[in-house]
Coordinates of C-alpha atoms and ligand atoms in Angstrom, one line a residue:
X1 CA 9.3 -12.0 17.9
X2 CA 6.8 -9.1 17.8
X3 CA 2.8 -10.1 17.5
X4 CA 1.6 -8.9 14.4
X5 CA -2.3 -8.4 12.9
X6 CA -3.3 -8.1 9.5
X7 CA -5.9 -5.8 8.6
X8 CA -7.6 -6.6 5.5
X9 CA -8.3 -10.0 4.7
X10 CA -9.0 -9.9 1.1
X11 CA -6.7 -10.1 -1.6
X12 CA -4.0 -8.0 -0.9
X13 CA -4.2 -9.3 2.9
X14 CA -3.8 -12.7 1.8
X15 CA -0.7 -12.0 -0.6
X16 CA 0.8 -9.9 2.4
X17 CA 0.4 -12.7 5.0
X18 CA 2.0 -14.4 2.0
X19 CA 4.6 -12.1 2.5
X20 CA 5.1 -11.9 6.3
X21 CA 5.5 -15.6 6.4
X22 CA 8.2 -15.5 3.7
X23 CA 9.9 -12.5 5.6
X24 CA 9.9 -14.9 8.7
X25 CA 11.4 -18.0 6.8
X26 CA 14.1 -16.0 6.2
X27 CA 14.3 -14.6 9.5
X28 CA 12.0 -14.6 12.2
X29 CA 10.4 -11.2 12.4
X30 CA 6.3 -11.5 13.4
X31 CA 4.3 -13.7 15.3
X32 CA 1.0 -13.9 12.9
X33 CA -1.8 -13.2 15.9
X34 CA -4.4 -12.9 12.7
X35 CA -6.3 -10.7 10.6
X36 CA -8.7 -8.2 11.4
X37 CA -11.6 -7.6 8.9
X38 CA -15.0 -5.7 8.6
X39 CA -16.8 -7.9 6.3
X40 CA -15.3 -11.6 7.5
X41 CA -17.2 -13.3 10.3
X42 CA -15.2 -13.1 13.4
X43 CA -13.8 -16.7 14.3
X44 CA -13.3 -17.5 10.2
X45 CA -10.5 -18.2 9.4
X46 CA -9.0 -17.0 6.0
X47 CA -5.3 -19.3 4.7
X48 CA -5.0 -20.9 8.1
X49 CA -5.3 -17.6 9.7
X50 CA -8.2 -16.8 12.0
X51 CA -10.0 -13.5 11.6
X52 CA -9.7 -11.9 15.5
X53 CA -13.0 -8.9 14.8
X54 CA -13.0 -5.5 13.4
X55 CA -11.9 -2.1 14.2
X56 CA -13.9 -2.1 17.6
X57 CA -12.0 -5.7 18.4
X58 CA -9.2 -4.0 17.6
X59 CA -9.4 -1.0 19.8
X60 CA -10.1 -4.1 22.4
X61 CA -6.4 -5.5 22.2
X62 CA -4.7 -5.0 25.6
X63 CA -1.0 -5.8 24.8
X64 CA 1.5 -4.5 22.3
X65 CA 0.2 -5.3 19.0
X66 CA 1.8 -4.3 15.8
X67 CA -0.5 -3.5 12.9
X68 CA -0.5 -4.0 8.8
X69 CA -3.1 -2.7 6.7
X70 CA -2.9 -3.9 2.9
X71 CA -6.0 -2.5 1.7
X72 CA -5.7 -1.2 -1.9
X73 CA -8.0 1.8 -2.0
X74 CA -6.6 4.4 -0.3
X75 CA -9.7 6.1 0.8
X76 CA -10.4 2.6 2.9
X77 CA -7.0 2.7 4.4
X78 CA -7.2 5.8 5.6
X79 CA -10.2 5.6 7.3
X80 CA -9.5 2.2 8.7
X81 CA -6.1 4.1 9.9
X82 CA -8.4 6.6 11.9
X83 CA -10.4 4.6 13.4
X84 CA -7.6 2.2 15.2
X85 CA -6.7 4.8 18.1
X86 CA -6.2 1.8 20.3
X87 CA -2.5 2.7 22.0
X88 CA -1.0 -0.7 22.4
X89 CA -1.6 -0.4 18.3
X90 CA 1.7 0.6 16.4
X91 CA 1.7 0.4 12.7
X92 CA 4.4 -1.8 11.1
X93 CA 6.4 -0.8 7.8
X94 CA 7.1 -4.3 5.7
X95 CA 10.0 -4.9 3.2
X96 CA 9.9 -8.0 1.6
X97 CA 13.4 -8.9 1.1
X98 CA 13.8 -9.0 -2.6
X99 CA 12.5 -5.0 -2.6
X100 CA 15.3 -3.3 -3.6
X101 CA 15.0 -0.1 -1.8
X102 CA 18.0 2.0 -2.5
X103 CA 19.8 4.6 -1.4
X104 CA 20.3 4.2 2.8
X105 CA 19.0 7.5 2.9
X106 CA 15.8 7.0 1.0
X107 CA 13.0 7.7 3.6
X108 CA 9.9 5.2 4.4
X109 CA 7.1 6.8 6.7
X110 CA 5.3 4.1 9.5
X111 CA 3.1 1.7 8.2
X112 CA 4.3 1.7 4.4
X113 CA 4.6 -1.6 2.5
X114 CA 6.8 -2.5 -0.1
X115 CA 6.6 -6.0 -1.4
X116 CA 8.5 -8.3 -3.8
X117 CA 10.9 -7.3 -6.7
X118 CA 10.3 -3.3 -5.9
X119 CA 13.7 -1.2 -7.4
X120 CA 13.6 1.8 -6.2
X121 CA 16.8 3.9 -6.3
X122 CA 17.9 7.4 -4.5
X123 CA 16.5 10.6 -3.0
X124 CA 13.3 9.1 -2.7
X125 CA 10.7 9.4 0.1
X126 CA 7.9 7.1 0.6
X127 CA 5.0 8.7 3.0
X128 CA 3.2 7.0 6.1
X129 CA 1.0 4.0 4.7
X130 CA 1.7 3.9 1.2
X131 CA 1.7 0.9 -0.5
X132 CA 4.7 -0.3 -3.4
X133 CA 3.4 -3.3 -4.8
X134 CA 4.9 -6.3 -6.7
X135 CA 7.5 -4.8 -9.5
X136 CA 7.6 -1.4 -9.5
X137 CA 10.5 0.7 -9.8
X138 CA 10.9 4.2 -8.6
X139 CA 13.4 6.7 -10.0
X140 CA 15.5 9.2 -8.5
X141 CA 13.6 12.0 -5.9
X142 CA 10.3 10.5 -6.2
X143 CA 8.5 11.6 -3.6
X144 CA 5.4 9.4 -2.7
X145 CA 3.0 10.7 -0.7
X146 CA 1.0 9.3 2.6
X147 CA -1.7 6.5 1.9
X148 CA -0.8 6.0 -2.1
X149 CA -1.1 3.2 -3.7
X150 CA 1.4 2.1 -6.6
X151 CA -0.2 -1.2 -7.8
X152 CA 1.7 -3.9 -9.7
X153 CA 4.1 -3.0 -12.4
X154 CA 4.2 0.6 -12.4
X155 CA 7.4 2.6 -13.5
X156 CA 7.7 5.9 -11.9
X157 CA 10.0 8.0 -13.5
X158 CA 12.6 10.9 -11.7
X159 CA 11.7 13.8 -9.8
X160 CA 8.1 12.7 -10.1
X161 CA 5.5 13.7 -7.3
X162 CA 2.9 11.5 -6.2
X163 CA 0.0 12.9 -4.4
X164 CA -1.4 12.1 -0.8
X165 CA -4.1 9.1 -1.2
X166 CA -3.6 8.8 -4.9
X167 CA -3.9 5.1 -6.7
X168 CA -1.8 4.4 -9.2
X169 CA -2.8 1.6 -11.2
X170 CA -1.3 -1.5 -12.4
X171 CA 1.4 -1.1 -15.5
X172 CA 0.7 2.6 -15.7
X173 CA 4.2 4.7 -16.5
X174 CA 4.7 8.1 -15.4
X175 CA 6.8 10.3 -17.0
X176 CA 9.6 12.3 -15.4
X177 CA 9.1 15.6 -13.5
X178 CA 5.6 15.2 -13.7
X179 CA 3.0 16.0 -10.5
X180 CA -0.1 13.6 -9.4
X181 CA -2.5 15.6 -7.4
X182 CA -3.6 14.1 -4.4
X183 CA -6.8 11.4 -4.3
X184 CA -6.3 11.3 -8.2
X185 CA -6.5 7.6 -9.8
X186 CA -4.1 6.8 -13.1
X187 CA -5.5 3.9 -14.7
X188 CA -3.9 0.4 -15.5
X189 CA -1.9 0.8 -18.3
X190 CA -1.8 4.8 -18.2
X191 CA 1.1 6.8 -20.0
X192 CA 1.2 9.9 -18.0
X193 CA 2.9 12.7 -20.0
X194 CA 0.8 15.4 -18.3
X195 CA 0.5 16.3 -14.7
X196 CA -3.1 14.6 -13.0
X197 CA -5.1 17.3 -11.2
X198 CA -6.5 16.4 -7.5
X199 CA -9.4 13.8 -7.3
X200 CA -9.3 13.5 -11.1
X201 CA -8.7 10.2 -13.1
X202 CA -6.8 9.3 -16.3
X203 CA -6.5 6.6 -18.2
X204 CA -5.0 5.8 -21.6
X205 CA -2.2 6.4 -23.5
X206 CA -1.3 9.0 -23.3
X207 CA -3.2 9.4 -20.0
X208 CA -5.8 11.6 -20.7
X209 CA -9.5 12.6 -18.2
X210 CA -12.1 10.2 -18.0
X211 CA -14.6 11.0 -19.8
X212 CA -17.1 9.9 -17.7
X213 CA -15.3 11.7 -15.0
X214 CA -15.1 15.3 -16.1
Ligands
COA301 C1 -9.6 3.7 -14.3 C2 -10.5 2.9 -13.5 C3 -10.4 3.3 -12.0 C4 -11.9 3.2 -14.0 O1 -12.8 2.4 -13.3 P1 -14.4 2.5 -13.6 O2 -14.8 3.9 -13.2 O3 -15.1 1.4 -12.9 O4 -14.5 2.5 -15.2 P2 -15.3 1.5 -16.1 O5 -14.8 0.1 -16.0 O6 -16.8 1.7 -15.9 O7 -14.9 2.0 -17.6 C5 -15.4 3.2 -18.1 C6 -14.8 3.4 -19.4 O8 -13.4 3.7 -19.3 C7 -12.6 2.7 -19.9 N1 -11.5 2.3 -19.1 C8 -11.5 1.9 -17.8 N2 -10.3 1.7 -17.3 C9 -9.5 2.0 -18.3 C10 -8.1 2.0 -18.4 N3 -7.3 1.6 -17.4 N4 -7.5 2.3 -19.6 C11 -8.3 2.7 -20.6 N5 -9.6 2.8 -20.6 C12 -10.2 2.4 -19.4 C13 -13.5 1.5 -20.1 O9 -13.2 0.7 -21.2 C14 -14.8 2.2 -20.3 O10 -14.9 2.7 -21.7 P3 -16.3 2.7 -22.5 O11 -17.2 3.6 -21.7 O12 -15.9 3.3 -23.8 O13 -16.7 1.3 -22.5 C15 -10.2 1.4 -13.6 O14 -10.7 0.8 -14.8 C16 -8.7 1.1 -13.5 O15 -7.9 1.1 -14.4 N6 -8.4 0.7 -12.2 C17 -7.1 0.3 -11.9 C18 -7.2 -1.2 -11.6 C19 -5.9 -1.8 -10.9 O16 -4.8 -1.4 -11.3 N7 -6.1 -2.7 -10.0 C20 -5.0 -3.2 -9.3 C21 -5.3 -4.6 -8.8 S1 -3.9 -5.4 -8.1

């Protein structure tokens, strides 16, 4: 079994140490070392699992180590992504096992998570550290780019791009073809009919700017 750290100990954290020790009833996969987390004392511990530091405890680690990082904002992913340069680090992609993830040829970059119930079907690509959580379904040649974040329920129709660092929020549909610019945020519940400009968010349906946002 590989040793295995969870960074993040909050909600998502919890629900994918959740995960992890399903995947392992099934079939042993990880050896849970712990989580890692900024804002929880060091020597807590968080659902029986202790909390080992932060980033700097991480960058500590002298053996091989593989890493998880289920934080929902993207921005916080990413920069807790840079800062682990640590090289007995690697970053694990999850599956739990009722994801259906399609085609064999469907593409999943490192660190990506993709938890329960997930369909997702062909000519799909799924970038480094993006999150598929709890639900979703993906269409055909979605492509979903590094450090998104698909929360629960979403329905992503065909040929629809997903922009790098982009948060899609729970229950929001997106129509086929269309394009999400990168850091933009769809709100829970969205109908996207129109493509979502970079760093801009929508919410409504149909998905129109923020007004507060414009
Ligand atoms: C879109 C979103 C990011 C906006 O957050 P925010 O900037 O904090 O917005 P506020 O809560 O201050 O709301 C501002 C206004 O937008 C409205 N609004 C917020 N989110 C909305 C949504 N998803 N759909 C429709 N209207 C929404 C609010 O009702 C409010 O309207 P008002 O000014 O008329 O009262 C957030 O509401 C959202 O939907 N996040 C996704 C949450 C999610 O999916 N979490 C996953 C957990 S697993």
């Amino acid at each position: 079994m590989k040793d295995l750290a969870i960074y993040g100990a909050g909600g998502l954290g919890r629900e994918m140490l959740l995960m992890v020790r399903q995947i392992n009833e099934k079939n042993p996969v990880w050896n849970i070392k712990g989580f890692f987390d900024d804002a929880k004392k060091k020597g807590s511990v968080t659902d029986g699992i202790e909390v080992l530091g932060n980033s700097a405890d991480v960058n500590r680690l002298s053996a091989p180590i593989e890493v998880i990082v289920p934080i929902a904002d993207p921005k916080i992913r990413s920069i807790i992504v840079a800062s682990i340069v640590n090289a007995n680090v690697s970053f694990a992609a999850a599956f739990h096992y009722s994801a259906n993830l399609g085609d064999m040829a469907n593409k999943f970059g490192k660190g990506c998570l993709v938890t329960a119930n997930c369909v997702l079907t062909t000519g799909i690509s799924v970038g480094d550290f993006a999150i598929i959580n709890l639900a979703c379904t993906v269409g055909h040649d979605v492509q979903i780019g590094n450090f998104a974040s698909l929360m629960p329920g979403c329905h992503i129709s065909g040929n629809v791009a997903i922009g790098e660092g982009s948060f899609i929020g729970t229950g929001a549909v997106i129509r086929q073809g269309i394009t999400i610019g990168d850091h933009a945020i769809v709100g829970a519940g969205a109908v996207v009919t129109r493509n979502v400009d970079s760093r801009s968010t929508v919410v409504g349906v149909p998905a129109r700017p923020m007004k507060s946002r414009v």
